[in-house]
Coordinates of C-alpha atoms in Angstrom, one line a residue:
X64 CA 70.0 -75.1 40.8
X65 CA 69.9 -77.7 38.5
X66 CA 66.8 -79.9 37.9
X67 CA 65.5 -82.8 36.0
X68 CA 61.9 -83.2 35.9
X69 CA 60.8 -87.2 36.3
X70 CA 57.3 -86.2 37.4
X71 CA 54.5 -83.8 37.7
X72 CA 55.8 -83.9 41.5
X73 CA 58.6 -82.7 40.9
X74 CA 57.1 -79.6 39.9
X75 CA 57.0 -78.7 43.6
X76 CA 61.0 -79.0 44.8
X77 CA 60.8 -76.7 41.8
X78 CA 58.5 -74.2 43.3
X79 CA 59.9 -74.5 46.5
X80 CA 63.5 -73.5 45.1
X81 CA 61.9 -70.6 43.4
X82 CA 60.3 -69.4 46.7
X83 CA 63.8 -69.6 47.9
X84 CA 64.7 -66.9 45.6
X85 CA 67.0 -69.6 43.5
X86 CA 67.3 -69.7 39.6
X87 CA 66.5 -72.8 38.1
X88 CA 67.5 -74.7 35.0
X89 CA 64.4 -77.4 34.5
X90 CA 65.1 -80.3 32.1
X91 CA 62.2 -82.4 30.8
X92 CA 63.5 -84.9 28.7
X93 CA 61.9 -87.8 30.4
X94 CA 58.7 -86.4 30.6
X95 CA 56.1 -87.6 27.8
X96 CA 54.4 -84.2 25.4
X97 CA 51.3 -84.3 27.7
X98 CA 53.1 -84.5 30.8
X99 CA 55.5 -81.7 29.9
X100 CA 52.7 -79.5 29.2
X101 CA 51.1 -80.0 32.3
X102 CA 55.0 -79.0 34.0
X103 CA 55.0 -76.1 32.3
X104 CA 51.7 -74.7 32.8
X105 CA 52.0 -75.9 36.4
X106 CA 55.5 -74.0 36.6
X107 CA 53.6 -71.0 35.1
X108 CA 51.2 -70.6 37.1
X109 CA 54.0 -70.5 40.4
X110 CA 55.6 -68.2 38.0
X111 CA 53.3 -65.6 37.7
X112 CA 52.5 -65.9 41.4
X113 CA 55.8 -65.2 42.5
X114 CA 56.1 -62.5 39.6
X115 CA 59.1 -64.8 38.7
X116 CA 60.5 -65.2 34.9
X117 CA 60.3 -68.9 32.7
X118 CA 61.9 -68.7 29.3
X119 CA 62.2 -71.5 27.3
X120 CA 66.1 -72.3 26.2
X121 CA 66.3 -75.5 24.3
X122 CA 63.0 -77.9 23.0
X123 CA 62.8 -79.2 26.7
X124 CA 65.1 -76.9 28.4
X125 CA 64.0 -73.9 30.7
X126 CA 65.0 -71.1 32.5
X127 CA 62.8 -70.2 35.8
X128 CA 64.5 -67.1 37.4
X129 CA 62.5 -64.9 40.8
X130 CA 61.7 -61.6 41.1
X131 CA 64.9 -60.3 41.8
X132 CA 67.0 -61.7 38.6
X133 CA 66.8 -60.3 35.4
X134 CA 66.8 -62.6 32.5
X135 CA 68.3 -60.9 29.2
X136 CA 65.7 -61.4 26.2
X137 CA 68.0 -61.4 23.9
X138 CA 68.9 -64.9 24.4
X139 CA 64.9 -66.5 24.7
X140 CA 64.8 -69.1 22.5
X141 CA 61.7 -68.4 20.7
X142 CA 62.9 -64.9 19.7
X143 CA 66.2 -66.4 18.1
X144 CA 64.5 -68.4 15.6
X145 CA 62.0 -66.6 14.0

């Protein structure tokens, strides 16, 4: 599923998708630095709830996979450039 983040709201059709055992590709590039922040550690938090997977794929691009799909590391973002 495919998702562009407006809002900190938004963070829950998110979640719910998740709970749905759906991957998710989460855009940001509306939200403001702060705002984005409070996304992702608001994502995270669902994430390690649901023992789900969030890897970061572009600046304001990420990943959010559950439980059952396996997410290849080799291909995380902050791995590839340093």
């Amino acid at each position: 599923v495919m998702f562009a983040l407006h809002a900190l709201e938004d963070c829950c059709d998110v979640i719910d998708n998740l709970i749905l055992s759906n991957t998710v590709v989460l855009t940001m590039d509306d939200l403001d630095p702060a705002t984005m922040q409070r996304a992702v550690d608001t994502l995270s938090g669902a994430v390690f709830a649901l023992h789900a997977t969030i890897r970061k794929a572009s600046d304001r691009t990420y990943l959010i996979a559950p439980a059952n799909v396996e997410v290849d590391e080799t291909y995380d973002m902050d791995d590839r450039f340093f």
